[in-house]
PDB file of C-alpha atoms and ligand atoms in Angstrom:
ATOM      1  CA  MET M   1     103.949  70.753 104.540  1.00 54.00           C
ATOM      2  CA  THR M   2     103.562  74.371 102.796  1.00 63.00           C
ATOM      3  CA  THR M   3     100.447  74.575 100.602  1.00 62.00           C
ATOM      4  CA  GLU M   4     100.914  76.560  97.330  1.00 65.00           C
ATOM      5  CA  HIS M   5      98.122  78.699  96.216  1.00 65.00           C
ATOM      6  CA  ALA M   6      97.553  79.054  92.524  1.00 82.00           C
ATOM      7  CA  ILE M   7      98.188  82.373  91.054  1.00 88.00           C
ATOM      8  CA  PRO M   8      95.054  84.195  90.543  1.00 89.00           C
ATOM      9  CA  ASP M   9      94.219  85.294  86.967  1.00 88.00           C
ATOM     10  CA  SER M  10      93.546  88.832  88.437  1.00 88.00           C
ATOM     11  CA  ALA M  11      96.956  89.241  89.904  1.00 90.00           C
ATOM     12  CA  ARG M  12      98.475  88.494  86.614  1.00 90.00           C
ATOM     13  CA  SER M  13      96.068  91.041  84.863  1.00 89.00           C
ATOM     14  CA  ALA M  14      96.295  93.657  87.502  1.00 90.00           C
ATOM     15  CA  ALA M  15     100.106  93.469  87.048  1.00 89.00           C
ATOM     16  CA  GLY M  16      99.746  94.455  83.361  1.00 87.00           C
ATOM     17  CA  GLU M  17      97.268  97.200  84.464  1.00 88.00           C
ATOM     18  CA  LEU M  18      99.833  98.767  86.617  1.00 88.00           C
ATOM     19  CA  GLY M  19     102.461  98.815  84.336  1.00 85.00           C
ATOM     20  CA  PHE M  20     104.996  96.081  85.165  1.00 84.00           C
ATOM     21  CA  GLU M  21     105.901  92.662  83.635  1.00 87.00           C
ATOM     22  CA  LEU M  22     106.789  89.580  85.633  1.00 93.00           C
ATOM     23  CA  ASP M  23     107.917  86.562  83.817  1.00 94.00           C
ATOM     24  CA  GLU M  24     106.986  82.995  85.268  1.00 94.00           C
ATOM     25  CA  PRO M  25     109.647  81.949  87.556  1.00 95.00           C
ATOM     26  CA  THR M  26     109.037  85.297  89.371  1.00 96.00           C
ATOM     27  CA  TRP M  27     105.307  84.771  89.750  1.00 95.00           C
ATOM     28  CA  GLN M  28     106.316  81.291  91.218  1.00 96.00           C
ATOM     29  CA  GLN M  29     108.343  82.604  93.673  1.00 97.00           C
ATOM     30  CA  LEU M  30     105.868  85.335  94.585  1.00 96.00           C
ATOM     31  CA  ALA M  31     103.387  82.256  95.069  1.00 95.00           C
ATOM     32  CA  ARG M  32     105.916  80.002  97.125  1.00 96.00           C
ATOM     33  CA  PHE M  33     106.766  83.263  99.439  1.00 97.00           C
ATOM     34  CA  LEU M  34     102.872  83.560  99.998  1.00 96.00           C
ATOM     35  CA  ALA M  35     102.760  80.340 100.941  1.00 95.00           C
ATOM     36  CA  LEU M  36     105.508  80.339 103.457  1.00 97.00           C
ATOM     37  CA  LEU M  37     104.032  83.442 105.163  1.00 97.00           C
ATOM     38  CA  LEU M  38     100.647  82.216 105.236  1.00 96.00           C
ATOM     39  CA  GLU M  39     101.616  79.088 106.914  1.00 95.00           C
ATOM     40  CA  ARG M  40     103.937  80.691 109.110  1.00 96.00           C
ATOM     41  CA  ASN M  41     101.076  82.905 110.192  1.00 95.00           C
ATOM     42  CA  GLN M  42      99.229  80.430 111.642  1.00 94.00           C
ATOM     43  CA  THR M  43     101.870  80.190 114.722  1.00 95.00           C
ATOM     44  CA  THR M  44     103.393  83.689 114.597  1.00 94.00           C
ATOM     45  CA  ASN M  45     101.626  87.112 114.012  1.00 93.00           C
ATOM     46  CA  LEU M  46     103.156  88.160 110.694  1.00 95.00           C
ATOM     47  CA  THR M  47     100.314  89.758 109.007  1.00 93.00           C
ATOM     48  CA  ALA M  48      96.465  90.399 109.468  1.00 92.00           C
ATOM     49  CA  VAL M  49      95.339  89.051 106.050  1.00 92.00           C
ATOM     50  CA  ARG M  50      94.552  85.521 106.455  1.00 89.00           C
ATOM     51  CA  ASP M  51      92.676  84.650 103.306  1.00 88.00           C
ATOM     52  CA  PRO M  52      94.849  83.362 100.331  1.00 82.00           C
ATOM     53  CA  GLU M  53      92.416  85.556  98.141  1.00 83.00           C
ATOM     54  CA  GLN M  54      92.745  88.688  99.949  1.00 88.00           C
ATOM     55  CA  ALA M  55      96.700  87.899 100.310  1.00 93.00           C
ATOM     56  CA  TRP M  56      97.438  88.480  96.616  1.00 92.00           C
ATOM     57  CA  PRO M  57      96.142  91.888  96.172  1.00 91.00           C
ATOM     58  CA  ARG M  58      96.702  93.249  99.483  1.00 92.00           C
ATOM     59  CA  LEU M  59     100.306  91.632 100.364  1.00 95.00           C
ATOM     60  CA  ILE M  60     101.831  90.809  96.835  1.00 95.00           C
ATOM     61  CA  LEU M  61     100.597  93.650  94.509  1.00 94.00           C
ATOM     62  CA  ASP M  62     100.350  96.545  97.253  1.00 94.00           C
ATOM     63  CA  SER M  63     104.124  95.739  97.492  1.00 96.00           C
ATOM     64  CA  LEU M  64     104.801  95.794  93.717  1.00 95.00           C
ATOM     65  CA  THR M  65     103.046  99.016  93.277  1.00 93.00           C
ATOM     66  CA  VAL M  66     105.998 100.695  94.110  1.00 93.00           C
ATOM     67  CA  LEU M  67     108.154  98.831  91.442  1.00 92.00           C
ATOM     68  CA  PRO M  68     107.819 102.198  89.085  1.00 88.00           C
ATOM     69  CA  ALA M  69     109.763 104.267  91.669  1.00 87.00           C
ATOM     70  CA  PHE M  70     112.612 101.451  91.450  1.00 90.00           C
ATOM     71  CA  GLU M  71     113.084 102.028  87.875  1.00 89.00           C
ATOM     72  CA  ASP M  72     116.034 104.396  87.707  1.00 90.00           C
ATOM     73  CA  LEU M  73     117.755 102.626  90.313  1.00 95.00           C
ATOM     74  CA  PRO M  74     121.034 101.443  89.147  1.00 95.00           C
ATOM     75  CA  GLU M  75     122.407  97.677  89.592  1.00 95.00           C
ATOM     76  CA  GLN M  76     123.124  96.711  92.821  1.00 97.00           C
ATOM     77  CA  ALA M  77     121.718  99.953  94.414  1.00 98.00           C
ATOM     78  CA  ARG M  78     121.041  99.175  98.211  1.00 98.00           C
ATOM     79  CA  VAL M  79     117.159  99.523  99.259  1.00 98.00           C
ATOM     80  CA  ILE M  80     115.902  99.125 103.210  1.00 98.00           C
ATOM     81  CA  ASP M  81     112.583  98.126 104.146  1.00 98.00           C
ATOM     82  CA  VAL M  82     112.358  99.779 107.802  1.00 98.00           C
ATOM     83  CA  GLY M  83     109.374  97.666 109.726  1.00 98.00           C
ATOM     84  CA  THR M  84     109.064  94.685 107.447  1.00 98.00           C
ATOM     85  CA  GLY M  85     107.310  92.684 109.668  1.00 97.00           C
ATOM     86  CA  GLY M  86     106.915  89.444 107.464  1.00 97.00           C
ATOM     87  CA  GLY M  87     108.784  90.817 104.704  1.00 98.00           C
ATOM     88  CA  LEU M  88     106.390  93.479 103.304  1.00 98.00           C
ATOM     89  CA  PRO M  89     107.187  95.040 100.891  1.00 98.00           C
ATOM     90  CA  GLY M  90     110.561  93.875 101.219  1.00 98.00           C
ATOM     91  CA  VAL M  91     110.320  90.143  99.763  1.00 98.00           C
ATOM     92  CA  PRO M  92     108.387  90.403  96.903  1.00 98.00           C
ATOM     93  CA  LEU M  93     110.504  93.721  95.676  1.00 98.00           C
ATOM     94  CA  ALA M  94     113.726  91.266  96.197  1.00 98.00           C
ATOM     95  CA  ILE M  95     111.808  88.741  93.803  1.00 98.00           C
ATOM     96  CA  ALA M  96     111.090  91.106  91.278  1.00 96.00           C
ATOM     97  CA  ARG M  97     114.339  93.219  91.353  1.00 96.00           C
ATOM     98  CA  PRO M  98     117.324  90.566  91.927  1.00 97.00           C
ATOM     99  CA  ASP M  99     119.864  93.212  90.645  1.00 97.00           C
ATOM    100  CA  LEU M 100     119.242  95.279  93.725  1.00 98.00           C
ATOM    101  CA  ARG M 101     120.527  94.751  97.447  1.00 98.00           C
ATOM    102  CA  PHE M 102     117.686  94.729  99.964  1.00 98.00           C
ATOM    103  CA  THR M 103     118.131  94.986 103.730  1.00 98.00           C
ATOM    104  CA  LEU M 104     114.938  94.227 105.728  1.00 98.00           C
ATOM    105  CA  LEU M 105     115.102  95.680 109.145  1.00 98.00           C
ATOM    106  CA  ASP M 106     112.342  94.739 112.070  1.00 98.00           C
ATOM    107  CA  SER M 107     112.733  94.965 115.811  1.00 98.00           C
ATOM    108  CA  THR M 108     110.847  91.666 116.128  1.00 97.00           C
ATOM    109  CA  GLY M 109     113.130  88.551 116.359  1.00 97.00           C
ATOM    110  CA  LYS M 110     110.430  86.345 115.134  1.00 97.00           C
ATOM    111  CA  LYS M 111     109.868  88.315 111.922  1.00 98.00           C
ATOM    112  CA  VAL M 112     113.224  88.590 111.199  1.00 98.00           C
ATOM    113  CA  ALA M 113     114.257  84.994 112.155  1.00 98.00           C
ATOM    114  CA  PHE M 114     111.059  84.149 109.559  1.00 98.00           C
ATOM    115  CA  ILE M 115     112.658  86.209 106.470  1.00 98.00           C
ATOM    116  CA  ARG M 116     116.257  85.013 106.915  1.00 98.00           C
ATOM    117  CA  GLU M 117     114.685  81.293 106.477  1.00 98.00           C
ATOM    118  CA  THR M 118     112.517  82.430 103.495  1.00 98.00           C
ATOM    119  CA  ALA M 119     115.420  84.172 102.037  1.00 98.00           C
ATOM    120  CA  GLU M 120     117.316  80.792 102.536  1.00 98.00           C
ATOM    121  CA  THR M 121     114.474  78.484 101.120  1.00 98.00           C
ATOM    122  CA  LEU M 122     113.856  80.416  98.191  1.00 98.00           C
ATOM    123  CA  GLY M 123     117.392  81.540  97.406  1.00 98.00           C
ATOM    124  CA  LEU M 124     117.111  85.106  97.600  1.00 98.00           C
ATOM    125  CA  ASP M 125     120.495  86.237  98.061  1.00 98.00           C
ATOM    126  CA  ASN M 126     120.023  89.689  97.747  1.00 98.00           C
ATOM    127  CA  ILE M 127     118.323  89.925 101.039  1.00 98.00           C
ATOM    128  CA  THR M 128     120.141  90.576 104.645  1.00 98.00           C
ATOM    129  CA  ALA M 129     117.457  90.769 107.112  1.00 98.00           C
ATOM    130  CA  ILE M 130     118.320  92.440 110.454  1.00 98.00           C
ATOM    131  CA  GLN M 131     116.937  92.546 113.895  1.00 98.00           C
ATOM    132  CA  ASP M 132     117.197  95.969 115.488  1.00 98.00           C
ATOM    133  CA  ARG M 133     115.318  99.185 116.008  1.00 98.00           C
ATOM    134  CA  ALA M 134     115.798 101.883 113.175  1.00 98.00           C
ATOM    135  CA  GLU M 135     116.678 104.407 115.802  1.00 98.00           C
ATOM    136  CA  THR M 136     119.860 102.314 116.834  1.00 98.00           C
ATOM    137  CA  LEU M 137     120.587 100.967 113.348  1.00 98.00           C
ATOM    138  CA  ALA M 138     120.506 104.538 111.630  1.00 98.00           C
ATOM    139  CA  HIS M 139     123.314 105.569 113.814  1.00 98.00           C
ATOM    140  CA  ASN M 140     125.753 102.774 112.604  1.00 98.00           C
ATOM    141  CA  ALA M 141     128.161 103.932 109.762  1.00 98.00           C
ATOM    142  CA  THR M 142     127.597 100.938 107.998  1.00 97.00           C
ATOM    143  CA  HIS M 143     123.534 101.747 107.370  1.00 98.00           C
ATOM    144  CA  ARG M 144     123.373 105.434 108.236  1.00 98.00           C
ATOM    145  CA  GLN M 145     122.805 107.649 104.844  1.00 98.00           C
ATOM    146  CA  GLN M 146     123.944 104.501 102.943  1.00 98.00           C
ATOM    147  CA  TYR M 147     121.039 103.479 101.162  1.00 98.00           C
ATOM    148  CA  ASP M 148     119.708 104.710  97.554  1.00 98.00           C
ATOM    149  CA  LEU M 149     115.855 104.341  98.554  1.00 98.00           C
ATOM    150  CA  ALA M 150     114.348 103.605 101.880  1.00 98.00           C
ATOM    151  CA  VAL M 151     110.857 102.077 101.956  1.00 98.00           C
ATOM    152  CA  SER M 152     108.039 101.322 104.403  1.00 98.00           C
ATOM    153  CA  ARG M 153     104.595 100.187 104.935  1.00 97.00           C
ATOM    154  CA  ALA M 154     102.142 100.327 107.909  1.00 91.00           C
ATOM    155  CA  VAL M 155     104.819 101.428 110.225  1.00 94.00           C
ATOM    156  CA  GLY M 156     103.204 104.455 111.870  1.00 93.00           C
ATOM    157  CA  PRO M 157     102.219 108.188 111.060  1.00 95.00           C
ATOM    158  CA  LEU M 158     104.485 110.224 108.547  1.00 96.00           C
ATOM    159  CA  PRO M 159     106.041 112.058 111.103  1.00 96.00           C
ATOM    160  CA  THR M 160     107.422 109.302 113.085  1.00 97.00           C
ATOM    161  CA  LEU M 161     108.211 107.159 109.838  1.00 97.00           C
ATOM    162  CA  LEU M 162     110.587 109.928 108.675  1.00 98.00           C
ATOM    163  CA  GLU M 163     112.472 110.142 111.604  1.00 98.00           C
ATOM    164  CA  LEU M 164     112.943 106.122 111.227  1.00 98.00           C
ATOM    165  CA  THR M 165     113.688 105.877 107.348  1.00 98.00           C
ATOM    166  CA  LEU M 166     115.234 109.141 106.037  1.00 98.00           C
ATOM    167  CA  PRO M 167     118.470 108.939 108.178  1.00 98.00           C
ATOM    168  CA  PHE M 168     119.164 105.729 106.209  1.00 98.00           C
ATOM    169  CA  VAL M 169     118.882 107.523 103.121  1.00 98.00           C
ATOM    170  CA  ARG M 170     122.331 109.256 101.353  1.00 98.00           C
ATOM    171  CA  GLN M 171     121.917 112.575  99.856  1.00 97.00           C
ATOM    172  CA  GLU M 172     120.034 112.736  96.382  1.00 97.00           C
ATOM    173  CA  GLY M 173     118.186 109.406  97.447  1.00 97.00           C
ATOM    174  CA  TRP M 174     114.479 108.808  98.036  1.00 97.00           C
ATOM    175  CA  CYS M 175     112.389 107.692 100.810  1.00 97.00           C
ATOM    176  CA  LEU M 176     108.752 106.112  99.541  1.00 97.00           C
ATOM    177  CA  ALA M 177     106.142 105.910 102.475  1.00 97.00           C
ATOM    178  CA  MET M 178     103.033 103.368 101.415  1.00 97.00           C
ATOM    179  CA  LYS M 179     100.388 105.350 102.904  1.00 96.00           C
ATOM    180  CA  GLY M 180      96.525 105.112 103.062  1.00 90.00           C
ATOM    181  CA  PRO M 181      93.469 107.537 103.043  1.00 83.00           C
ATOM    182  CA  ARG M 182      94.819 109.823 105.977  1.00 86.00           C
ATOM    183  CA  VAL M 183      97.589 110.663 104.070  1.00 93.00           C
ATOM    184  CA  GLU M 184      96.696 114.605 103.472  1.00 92.00           C
ATOM    185  CA  GLN M 185      96.638 115.007 107.306  1.00 94.00           C
ATOM    186  CA  GLU M 186      99.693 113.149 107.924  1.00 94.00           C
ATOM    187  CA  LEU M 187     101.448 115.602 105.347  1.00 95.00           C
ATOM    188  CA  ALA M 188     100.236 118.466 107.337  1.00 95.00           C
ATOM    189  CA  ASP M 189     101.655 117.484 110.211  1.00 95.00           C
ATOM    190  CA  SER M 190     104.933 116.571 108.492  1.00 96.00           C
ATOM    191  CA  GLY M 191     106.424 119.854 107.678  1.00 94.00           C
ATOM    192  CA  ASP M 192     108.924 120.211 110.742  1.00 95.00           C
ATOM    193  CA  ALA M 193     110.009 116.424 110.374  1.00 96.00           C
ATOM    194  CA  LEU M 194     110.609 116.619 106.593  1.00 97.00           C
ATOM    195  CA  TYR M 195     112.776 120.128 107.210  1.00 97.00           C
ATOM    196  CA  LYS M 196     114.764 118.784 109.910  1.00 97.00           C
ATOM    197  CA  LEU M 197     115.249 115.503 108.551  1.00 98.00           C
ATOM    198  CA  GLY M 198     116.881 117.191 105.177  1.00 97.00           C
ATOM    199  CA  ALA M 199     113.768 116.155 102.432  1.00 97.00           C
ATOM    200  CA  GLY M 200     113.401 118.043  99.561  1.00 96.00           C
ATOM    201  CA  ASP M 201     110.779 117.761  96.854  1.00 95.00           C
ATOM    202  CA  LEU M 202     107.919 115.224  97.522  1.00 96.00           C
ATOM    203  CA  ARG M 203     105.230 113.701  95.500  1.00 95.00           C
ATOM    204  CA  VAL M 204     101.896 111.801  96.485  1.00 95.00           C
ATOM    205  CA  ILE M 205     101.160 109.331  93.881  1.00 92.00           C
ATOM    206  CA  ASP M 206      98.141 107.111  93.778  1.00 91.00           C
ATOM    207  CA  ALA M 207      99.175 103.461  93.561  1.00 90.00           C
ATOM    208  CA  TYR M 208      96.443 102.121  91.516  1.00 88.00           C
ATOM    209  CA  PRO M 209      94.808 103.468  88.669  1.00 82.00           C
ATOM    210  CA  GLU M 210      91.093 104.748  89.210  1.00 79.00           C
ATOM    211  CA  CYS M 211      89.371 101.165  87.956  1.00 74.00           C
ATOM    212  CA  PHE M 212      90.925  99.611  91.265  1.00 79.00           C
ATOM    213  CA  GLU M 213      89.282  99.748  94.467  1.00 77.00           C
ATOM    214  CA  ASN M 214      92.025 100.415  96.788  1.00 79.00           C
ATOM    215  CA  ASP M 215      93.049 103.512  98.646  1.00 82.00           C
ATOM    216  CA  LEU M 216      96.889 103.055  98.846  1.00 93.00           C
ATOM    217  CA  VAL M 217      98.655 106.103  98.433  1.00 94.00           C
ATOM    218  CA  LEU M 218     102.712 106.130  97.669  1.00 95.00           C
ATOM    219  CA  VAL M 219     104.679 109.312  99.234  1.00 97.00           C
ATOM    220  CA  LEU M 220     108.019 109.795  97.053  1.00 97.00           C
ATOM    221  CA  ILE M 221     110.423 112.207  98.905  1.00 97.00           C
ATOM    222  CA  HIS M 222     113.511 113.202  97.660  1.00 97.00           C
ATOM    223  CA  LYS M 223     116.738 113.869 100.189  1.00 98.00           C
ATOM    224  CA  GLU M 224     118.155 117.063  99.701  1.00 98.00           C
ATOM    225  CA  ARG M 225     120.364 117.523 102.721  1.00 97.00           C
ATOM    226  CA  ASN M 226     122.121 115.208 105.008  1.00 98.00           C
ATOM    227  CA  THR M 227     120.315 114.369 108.383  1.00 98.00           C
ATOM    228  CA  PRO M 228     121.884 115.719 111.233  1.00 98.00           C
ATOM    229  CA  LYS M 229     123.217 113.421 113.613  1.00 97.00           C
ATOM    230  CA  THR M 230     120.708 114.070 116.478  1.00 97.00           C
ATOM    231  CA  TYR M 231     118.079 111.998 114.641  1.00 98.00           C
ATOM    232  CA  PRO M 232     116.722 109.509 114.770  1.00 98.00           C
ATOM    233  CA  ARG M 233     116.370 110.630 118.506  1.00 98.00           C
ATOM    234  CA  GLU M 234     116.373 107.667 121.334  1.00 97.00           C
ATOM    235  CA  SER M 235     114.555 104.787 120.872  1.00 97.00           C
ATOM    236  CA  GLY M 236     110.577 105.008 121.196  1.00 97.00           C
ATOM    237  CA  LEU M 237     111.138 108.935 120.870  1.00 97.00           C
ATOM    238  CA  PRO M 238     109.937 109.344 117.222  1.00 97.00           C
ATOM    239  CA  LYS M 239     106.646 107.348 117.837  1.00 97.00           C
ATOM    240  CA  ARG M 240     105.998 108.826 121.361  1.00 97.00           C
ATOM    241  CA  SER M 241     106.766 112.553 120.696  1.00 96.00           C
ATOM    242  CA  PRO M 242     106.962 112.869 116.909  1.00 96.00           C
ATOM    243  CA  LEU M 243     109.060 115.962 115.330  1.00 95.00           C
TER     244      LEU M 243
HETATM  245  N1  SAM E 301     105.730  96.408 106.828  1.00 70.58           N
HETATM  246  C1  SAM E 301     104.929  95.442 107.214  1.00 70.58           C
HETATM  247  C2  SAM E 301     103.899  94.924 106.410  1.00 70.58           C
HETATM  248  O1  SAM E 301     103.151  95.906 105.816  1.00 70.58           O
HETATM  249  O2  SAM E 301     102.988  93.972 106.960  1.00 70.58           O
HETATM  250  C3  SAM E 301     104.758  95.104 108.913  1.00 70.58           C
HETATM  251  C4  SAM E 301     103.886  96.310 109.403  1.00 70.58           C
HETATM  252  S1  SAM E 301     103.654  95.928 111.000  1.00 70.58           S
HETATM  253  C5  SAM E 301     102.182  96.689 111.386  1.00 70.58           C
HETATM  254  C6  SAM E 301     104.937  97.116 111.901  1.00 70.58           C
HETATM  255  C7  SAM E 301     106.630  96.639 111.941  1.00 70.58           C
HETATM  256  O3  SAM E 301     107.272  97.479 112.231  1.00 70.58           O
HETATM  257  C8  SAM E 301     106.331  95.725 112.860  1.00 70.58           C
HETATM  258  O4  SAM E 301     106.787  94.595 112.706  1.00 70.58           O
HETATM  259  C9  SAM E 301     107.316  96.327 113.948  1.00 70.58           C
HETATM  260  O5  SAM E 301     108.000  95.217 114.867  1.00 70.58           O
HETATM  261  C10 SAM E 301     108.563  97.081 113.366  1.00 70.58           C
HETATM  262  N2  SAM E 301     108.660  98.207 113.979  1.00 70.58           N
HETATM  263  C11 SAM E 301     107.915  99.289 114.581  1.00 70.58           C
HETATM  264  N3  SAM E 301     108.825 100.166 115.183  1.00 70.58           N
HETATM  265  C12 SAM E 301     109.831  99.937 114.624  1.00 70.58           C
HETATM  266  C13 SAM E 301     111.367 100.410 114.883  1.00 70.58           C
HETATM  267  N4  SAM E 301     111.456 101.399 115.338  1.00 70.58           N
HETATM  268  N5  SAM E 301     112.139  99.760 114.722  1.00 70.58           N
HETATM  269  C14 SAM E 301     112.249  98.760 113.474  1.00 70.58           C
HETATM  270  N6  SAM E 301     111.387  98.137 113.573  1.00 70.58           N
HETATM  271  C15 SAM E 301     109.943  98.398 114.010  1.00 70.58           C
END
């Protein structure tokens, strides 16, 4: 049986300081997701975070820090989470924004199976979970340049990540990468990738106000031009030999 963990007051107050309001049913859904994730994590490797107290800030709140970037997305806009693993940030975002359509992509079957079961259990009919490699799916016409926004967390250094995400984004759409403190170096290494993949303006945003001890950084990239058909290159190449 799944153990539900109480929603810590610190999570509720952090949400206020981060500038988003969630109603009680949404908090309860997030708690149910976290309980399912931590339970399955005992047998299937879904996340390195195992302590429920750590899980609220590091898994749920971190995921929700990107919500302000979603504010202007119209109802039914399409969002893809590339390399979602156990559903982060995709599942918390799908819970918080039931009006948007989410595709959660991962190459690992067990992770995708968990997300499908979770979406069914929680009644999240705005989630489609797909098992595939980004290098393959991004050449499929149903997914190539079809998304208003691509998000990703902990999937690799920025030059690699851009090749796995930007081909999914439509012209004038957005790519949002959740990064750590080494982002400046990654950005310095990303010039070629940004240009070749069709990126335009880029903004680096601290995900948390200064009073939080958290160094999550959001890189928000506007897509200006179409991505040439040559990208992404064959499976494994974006990682082995970044642009
Ligand atoms: N985003 C999740 C999180 O923050 O917990 C998972 C991060 S995990 C470190 C990276 C995930 O990306 C893994 O689940 C892996 O299977 C997936 N992944 C890596 N390369 C991929 C690719 N080319 N296509 C699809 N999934 C990929």
